[in-house]
mmCIF file of C-alpha atoms in Angstrom:
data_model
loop_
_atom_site.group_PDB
_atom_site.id
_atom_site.type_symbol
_atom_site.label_atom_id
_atom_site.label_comp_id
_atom_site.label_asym_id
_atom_site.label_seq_id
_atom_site.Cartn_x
_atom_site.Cartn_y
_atom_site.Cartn_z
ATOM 1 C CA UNK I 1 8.885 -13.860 -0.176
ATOM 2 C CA UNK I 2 5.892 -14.240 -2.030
ATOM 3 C CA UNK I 3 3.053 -11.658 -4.310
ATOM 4 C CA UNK I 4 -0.482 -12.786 -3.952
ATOM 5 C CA UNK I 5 -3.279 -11.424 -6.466
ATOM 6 C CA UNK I 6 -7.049 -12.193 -5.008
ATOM 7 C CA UNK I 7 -10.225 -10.992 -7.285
ATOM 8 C CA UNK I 8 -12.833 -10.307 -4.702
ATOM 9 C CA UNK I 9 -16.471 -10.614 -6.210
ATOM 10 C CA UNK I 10 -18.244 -7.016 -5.327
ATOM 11 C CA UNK I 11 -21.674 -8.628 -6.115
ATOM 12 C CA UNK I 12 -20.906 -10.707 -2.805
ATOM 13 C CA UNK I 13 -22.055 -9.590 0.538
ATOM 14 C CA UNK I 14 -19.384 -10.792 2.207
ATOM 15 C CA UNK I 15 -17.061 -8.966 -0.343
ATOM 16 C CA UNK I 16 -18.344 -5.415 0.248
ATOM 17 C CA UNK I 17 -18.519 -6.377 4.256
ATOM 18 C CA UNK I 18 -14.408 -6.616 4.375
ATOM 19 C CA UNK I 19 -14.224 -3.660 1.860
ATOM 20 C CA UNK I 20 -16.006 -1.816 4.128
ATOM 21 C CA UNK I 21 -13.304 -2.551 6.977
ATOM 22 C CA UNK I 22 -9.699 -2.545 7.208
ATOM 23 C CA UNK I 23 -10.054 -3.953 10.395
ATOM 24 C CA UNK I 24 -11.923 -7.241 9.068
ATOM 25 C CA UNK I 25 -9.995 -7.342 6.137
ATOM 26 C CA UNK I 26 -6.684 -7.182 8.217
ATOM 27 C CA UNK I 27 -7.695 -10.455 10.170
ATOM 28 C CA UNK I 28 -8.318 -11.929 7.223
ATOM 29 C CA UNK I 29 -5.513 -11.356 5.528
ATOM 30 C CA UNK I 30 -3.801 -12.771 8.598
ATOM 31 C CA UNK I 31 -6.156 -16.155 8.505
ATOM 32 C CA UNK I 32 -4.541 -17.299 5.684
ATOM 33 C CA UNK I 33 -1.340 -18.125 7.396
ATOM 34 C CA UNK I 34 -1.014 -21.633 9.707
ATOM 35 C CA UNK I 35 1.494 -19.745 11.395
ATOM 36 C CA UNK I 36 1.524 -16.169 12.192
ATOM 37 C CA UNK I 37 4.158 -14.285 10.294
ATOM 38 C CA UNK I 38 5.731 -11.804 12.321
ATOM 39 C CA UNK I 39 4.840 -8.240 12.199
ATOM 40 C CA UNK I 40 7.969 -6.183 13.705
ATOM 41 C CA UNK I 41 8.749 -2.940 11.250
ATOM 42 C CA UNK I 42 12.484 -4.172 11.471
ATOM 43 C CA UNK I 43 12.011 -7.289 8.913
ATOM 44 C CA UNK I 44 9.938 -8.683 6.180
ATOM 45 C CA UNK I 45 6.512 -8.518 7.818
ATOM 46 C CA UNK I 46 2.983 -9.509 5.929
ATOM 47 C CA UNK I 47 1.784 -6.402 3.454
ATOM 48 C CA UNK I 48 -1.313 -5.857 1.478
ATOM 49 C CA UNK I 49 -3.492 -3.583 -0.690
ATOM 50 C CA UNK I 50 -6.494 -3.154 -2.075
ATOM 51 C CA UNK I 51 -6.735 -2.161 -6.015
ATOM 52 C CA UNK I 52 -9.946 -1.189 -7.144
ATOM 53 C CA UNK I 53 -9.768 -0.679 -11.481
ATOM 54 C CA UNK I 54 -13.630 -0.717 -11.241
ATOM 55 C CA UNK I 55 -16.304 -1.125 -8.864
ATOM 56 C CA UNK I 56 -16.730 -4.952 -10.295
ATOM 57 C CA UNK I 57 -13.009 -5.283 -10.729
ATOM 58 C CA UNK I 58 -11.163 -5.118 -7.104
ATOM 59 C CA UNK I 59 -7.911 -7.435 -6.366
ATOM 60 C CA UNK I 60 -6.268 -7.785 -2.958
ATOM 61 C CA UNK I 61 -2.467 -7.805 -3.205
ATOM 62 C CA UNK I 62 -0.426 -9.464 -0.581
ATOM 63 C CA UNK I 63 3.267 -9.582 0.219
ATOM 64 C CA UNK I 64 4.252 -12.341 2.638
ATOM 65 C CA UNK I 65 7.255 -14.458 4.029
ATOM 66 C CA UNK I 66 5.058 -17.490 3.544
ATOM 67 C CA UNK I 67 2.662 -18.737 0.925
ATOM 68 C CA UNK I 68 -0.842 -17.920 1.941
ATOM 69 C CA UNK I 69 -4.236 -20.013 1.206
ATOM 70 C CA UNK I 70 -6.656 -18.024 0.604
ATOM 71 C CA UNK I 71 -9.520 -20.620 0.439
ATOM 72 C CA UNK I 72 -11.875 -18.961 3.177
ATOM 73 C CA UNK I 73 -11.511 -15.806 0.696
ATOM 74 C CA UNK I 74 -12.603 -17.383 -1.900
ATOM 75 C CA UNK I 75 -15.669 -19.289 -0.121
ATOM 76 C CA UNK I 76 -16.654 -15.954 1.137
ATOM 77 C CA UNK I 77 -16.073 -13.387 -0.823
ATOM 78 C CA UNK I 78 -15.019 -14.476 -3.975
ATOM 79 C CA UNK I 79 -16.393 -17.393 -6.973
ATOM 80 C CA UNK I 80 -16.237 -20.908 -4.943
ATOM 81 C CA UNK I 81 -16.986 -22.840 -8.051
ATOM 82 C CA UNK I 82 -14.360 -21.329 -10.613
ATOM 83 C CA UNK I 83 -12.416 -18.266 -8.715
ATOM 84 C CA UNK I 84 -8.587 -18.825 -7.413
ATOM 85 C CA UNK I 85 -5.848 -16.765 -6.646
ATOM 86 C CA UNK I 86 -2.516 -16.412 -7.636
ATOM 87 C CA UNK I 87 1.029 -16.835 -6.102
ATOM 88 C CA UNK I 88 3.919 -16.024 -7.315
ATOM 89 C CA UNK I 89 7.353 -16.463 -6.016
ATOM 90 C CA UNK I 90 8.791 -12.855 -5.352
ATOM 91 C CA UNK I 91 12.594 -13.471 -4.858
ATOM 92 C CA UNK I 92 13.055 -13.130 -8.641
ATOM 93 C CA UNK I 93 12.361 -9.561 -9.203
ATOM 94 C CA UNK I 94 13.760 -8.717 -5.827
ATOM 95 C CA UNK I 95 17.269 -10.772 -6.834
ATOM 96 C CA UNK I 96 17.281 -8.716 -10.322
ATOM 97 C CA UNK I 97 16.771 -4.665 -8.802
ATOM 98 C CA UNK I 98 19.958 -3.002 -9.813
ATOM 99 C CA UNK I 99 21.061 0.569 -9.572
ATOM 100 C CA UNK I 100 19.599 2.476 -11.858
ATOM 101 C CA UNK I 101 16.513 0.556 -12.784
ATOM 102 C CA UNK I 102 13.582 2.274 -13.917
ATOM 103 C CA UNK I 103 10.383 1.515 -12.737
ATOM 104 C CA UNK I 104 6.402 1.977 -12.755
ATOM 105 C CA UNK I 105 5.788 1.693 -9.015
ATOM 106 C CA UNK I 106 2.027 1.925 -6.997
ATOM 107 C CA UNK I 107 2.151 2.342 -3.659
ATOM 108 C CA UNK I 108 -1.192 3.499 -1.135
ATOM 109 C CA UNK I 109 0.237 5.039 1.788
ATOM 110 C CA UNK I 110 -1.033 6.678 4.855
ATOM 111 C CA UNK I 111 1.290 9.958 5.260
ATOM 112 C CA UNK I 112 1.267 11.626 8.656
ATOM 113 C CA UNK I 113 2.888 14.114 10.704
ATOM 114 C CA UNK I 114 3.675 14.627 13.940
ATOM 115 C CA UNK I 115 2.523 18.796 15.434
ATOM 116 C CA UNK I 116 1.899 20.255 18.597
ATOM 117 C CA UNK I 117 -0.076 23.670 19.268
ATOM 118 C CA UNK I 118 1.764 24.569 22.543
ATOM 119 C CA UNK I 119 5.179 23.800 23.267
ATOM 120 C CA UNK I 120 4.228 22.432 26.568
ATOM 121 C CA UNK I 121 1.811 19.719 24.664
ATOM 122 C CA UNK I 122 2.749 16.134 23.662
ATOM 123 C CA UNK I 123 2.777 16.010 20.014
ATOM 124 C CA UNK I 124 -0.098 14.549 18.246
ATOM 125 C CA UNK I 125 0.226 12.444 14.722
ATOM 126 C CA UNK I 126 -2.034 14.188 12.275
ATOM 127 C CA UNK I 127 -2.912 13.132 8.491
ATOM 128 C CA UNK I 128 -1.795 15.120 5.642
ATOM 129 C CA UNK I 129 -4.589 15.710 3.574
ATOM 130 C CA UNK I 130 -3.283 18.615 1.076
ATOM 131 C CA UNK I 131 -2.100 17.084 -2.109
ATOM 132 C CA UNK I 132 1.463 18.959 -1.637
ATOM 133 C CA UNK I 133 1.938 17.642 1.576
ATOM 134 C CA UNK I 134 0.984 13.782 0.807
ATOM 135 C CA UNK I 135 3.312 14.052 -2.433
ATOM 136 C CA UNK I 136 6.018 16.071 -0.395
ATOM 137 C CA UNK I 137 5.460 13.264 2.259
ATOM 138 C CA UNK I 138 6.726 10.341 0.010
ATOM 139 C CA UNK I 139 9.753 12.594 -1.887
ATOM 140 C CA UNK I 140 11.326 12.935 1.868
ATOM 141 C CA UNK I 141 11.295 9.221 1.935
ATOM 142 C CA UNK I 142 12.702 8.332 -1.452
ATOM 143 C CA UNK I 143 16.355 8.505 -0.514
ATOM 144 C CA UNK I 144 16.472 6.089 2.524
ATOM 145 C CA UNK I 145 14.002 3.781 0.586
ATOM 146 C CA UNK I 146 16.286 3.313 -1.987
ATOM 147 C CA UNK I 147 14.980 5.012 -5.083
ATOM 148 C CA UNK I 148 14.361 8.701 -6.841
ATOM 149 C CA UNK I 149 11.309 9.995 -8.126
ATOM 150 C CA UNK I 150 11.751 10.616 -11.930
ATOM 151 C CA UNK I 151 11.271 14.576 -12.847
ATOM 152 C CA UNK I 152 9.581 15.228 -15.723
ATOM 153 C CA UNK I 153 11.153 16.755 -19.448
ATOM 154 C CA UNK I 154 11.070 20.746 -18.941
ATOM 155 C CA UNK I 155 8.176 20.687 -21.476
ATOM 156 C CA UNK I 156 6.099 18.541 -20.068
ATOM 157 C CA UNK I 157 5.241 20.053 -17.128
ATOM 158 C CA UNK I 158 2.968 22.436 -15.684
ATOM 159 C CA UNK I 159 3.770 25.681 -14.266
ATOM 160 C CA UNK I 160 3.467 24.282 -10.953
ATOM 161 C CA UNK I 161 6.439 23.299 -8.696
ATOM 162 C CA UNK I 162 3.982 19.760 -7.774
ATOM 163 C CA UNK I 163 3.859 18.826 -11.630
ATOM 164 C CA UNK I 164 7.715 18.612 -11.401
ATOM 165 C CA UNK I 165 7.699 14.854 -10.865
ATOM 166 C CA UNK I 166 6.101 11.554 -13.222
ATOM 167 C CA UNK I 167 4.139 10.953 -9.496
ATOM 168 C CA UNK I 168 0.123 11.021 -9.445
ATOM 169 C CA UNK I 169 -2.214 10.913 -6.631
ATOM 170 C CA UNK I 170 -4.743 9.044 -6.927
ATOM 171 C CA UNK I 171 -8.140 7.631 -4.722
ATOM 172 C CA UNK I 172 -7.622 9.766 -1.561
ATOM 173 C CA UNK I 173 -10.073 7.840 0.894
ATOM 174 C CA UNK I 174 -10.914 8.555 4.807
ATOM 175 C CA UNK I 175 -11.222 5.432 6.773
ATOM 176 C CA UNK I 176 -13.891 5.506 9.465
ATOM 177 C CA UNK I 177 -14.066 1.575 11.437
ATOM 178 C CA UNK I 178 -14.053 0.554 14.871
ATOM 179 C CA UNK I 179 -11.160 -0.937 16.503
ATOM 180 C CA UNK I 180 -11.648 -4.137 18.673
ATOM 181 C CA UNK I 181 -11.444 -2.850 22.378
ATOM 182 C CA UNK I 182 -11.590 0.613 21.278
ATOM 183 C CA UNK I 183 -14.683 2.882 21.775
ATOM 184 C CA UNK I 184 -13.514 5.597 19.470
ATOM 185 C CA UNK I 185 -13.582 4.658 16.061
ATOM 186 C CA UNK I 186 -10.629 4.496 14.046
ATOM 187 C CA UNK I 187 -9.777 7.455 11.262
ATOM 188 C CA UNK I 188 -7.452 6.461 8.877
ATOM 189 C CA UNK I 189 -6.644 8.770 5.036
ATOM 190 C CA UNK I 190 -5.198 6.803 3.262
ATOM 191 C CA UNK I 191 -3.590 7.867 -0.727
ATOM 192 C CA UNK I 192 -2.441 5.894 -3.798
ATOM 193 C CA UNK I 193 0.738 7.403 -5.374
ATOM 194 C CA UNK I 194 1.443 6.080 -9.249
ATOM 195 C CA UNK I 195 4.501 7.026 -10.335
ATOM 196 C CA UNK I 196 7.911 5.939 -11.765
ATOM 197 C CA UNK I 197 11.415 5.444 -9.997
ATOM 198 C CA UNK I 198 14.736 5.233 -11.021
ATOM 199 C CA UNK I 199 16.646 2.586 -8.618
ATOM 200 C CA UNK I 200 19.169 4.232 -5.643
ATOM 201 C CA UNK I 201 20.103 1.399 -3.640
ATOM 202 C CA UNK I 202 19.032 -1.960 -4.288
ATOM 203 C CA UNK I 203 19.442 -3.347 -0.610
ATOM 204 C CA UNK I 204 17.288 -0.417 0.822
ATOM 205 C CA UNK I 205 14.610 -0.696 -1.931
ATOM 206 C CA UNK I 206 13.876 -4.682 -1.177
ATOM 207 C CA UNK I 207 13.578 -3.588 2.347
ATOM 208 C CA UNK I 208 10.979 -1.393 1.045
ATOM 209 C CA UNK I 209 9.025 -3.650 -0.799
ATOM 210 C CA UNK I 210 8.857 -6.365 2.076
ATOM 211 C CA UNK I 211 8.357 -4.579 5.127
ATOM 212 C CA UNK I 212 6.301 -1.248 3.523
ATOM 213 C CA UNK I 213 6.916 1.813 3.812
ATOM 214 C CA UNK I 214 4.902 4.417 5.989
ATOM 215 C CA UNK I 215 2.472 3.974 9.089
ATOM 216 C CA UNK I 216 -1.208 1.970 9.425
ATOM 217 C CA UNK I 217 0.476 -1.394 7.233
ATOM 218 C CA UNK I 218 -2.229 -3.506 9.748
ATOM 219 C CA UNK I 219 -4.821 -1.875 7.181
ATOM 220 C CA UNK I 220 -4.088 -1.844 3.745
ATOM 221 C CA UNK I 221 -1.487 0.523 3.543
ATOM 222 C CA UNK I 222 2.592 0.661 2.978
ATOM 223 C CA UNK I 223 2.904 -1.992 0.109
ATOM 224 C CA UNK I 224 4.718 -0.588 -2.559
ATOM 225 C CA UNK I 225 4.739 -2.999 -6.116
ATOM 226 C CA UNK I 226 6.784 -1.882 -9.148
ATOM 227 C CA UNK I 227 6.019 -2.965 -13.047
ATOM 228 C CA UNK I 228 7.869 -2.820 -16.038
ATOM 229 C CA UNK I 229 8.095 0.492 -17.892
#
């Protein structure tokens, strides 16, 4: 497995046209494979993100089974003369995650639900868009993805049963793009969740970090990373 760090330059119109699109950004992301990784939710499958510190400071993030080249990036969105990107072999940190790790972890994630208004209706997948029910959303997955939220010191937190948790989030977006074949256009809210973990189960949590965790990973979302405390 491999982490991939790309600096897109925002002054670039061909930058700002893939921002604009998960749906361009997604094939391109896919370009820079000679081979087509596979894409089944059972396995490793090819993940990415978009980080945005400032508007003149956005990376792409990608987690992949294979090393990707990123030179059409680069030529058309990026700094052809002096801009790279960066690779770095990810089996390392995934070897060293042992139980009861601690963790700063960022993961943008697209939480959904499934209702129905009549029983006698098929049930239709809805976004959460409540800040309750995004963060209650990723502490019903913790468990079987192999780590626990850290709760906060009794002193430091709010009186609010949401401030229980060291979990933040952050740049709550809705998606609007068109879909290729599709006349409806695709809407897509999609949340970034900062936040640190204690490690559960190692085996479960390196599943987690190479095949995502959540819905819509085609378009920027289910790729959790973790940094030192």
């Amino acid at each position: 497995m491999f982490l991939t760090r790309f600096r897109f330059n925002t002054a670039r119109l061909g930058a700002r046209r893939l921002l604009s699109s998960p749906q361009r950004l997604h094939a391109a992301v896919m370009f820079a494979f000679a081979e087509p990784p596979p894409q089944d939710d059972g396995g490793s499958r090819v993940l990415w993100r978009i980080d945005s510190n400032s508007r003149a400071e956005t990376y792409l993030y990608i987690v992949s089974p294979a090393k990707p080249d990123l030179t059409h990036l680069v030529e058309e969105a990026g700094w052809p003369e002096t801009g790279r990107w960066q690779t770095y072999d990810y089996e390392p940190l995934l070897s060293r995650l042992t139980k009861g790790d601690v963790w700063a972890f960022r993961l943008t994630a697209n939480p959904v639900h499934s209702i129905r208004r009549k029983a006698d209706e098929p049930t239709k997948v809805t976004a959460h868009v409540g800040r309750r029910h995004q963060l209650e959303w990723l502490l019903q997955r913790q468990e079987k993805a192999g780590f626990a939220i850290l709760e906060k010191a009794p002193e430091q937190r709010l009186h609010t049963e949401l401030d229980q948790y060291e979990l933040a989030v952050n740049d709550r977006r809705q998606l609007d793009f068109s879909k290729h074949g599709q006349r409806k256009p695709v809407t897509l809210v999609t949340v970034t969740f900062d936040g640190r973990l204690q490690v559960t189960d190692p085996d479960a949590l390196r599943h987690t970090l190479t095949a995502g965790l959540g819905r819509a990973k085609a378009y920027g979302c289910g790729l959790m990373t973790l940094a030192k405390v």
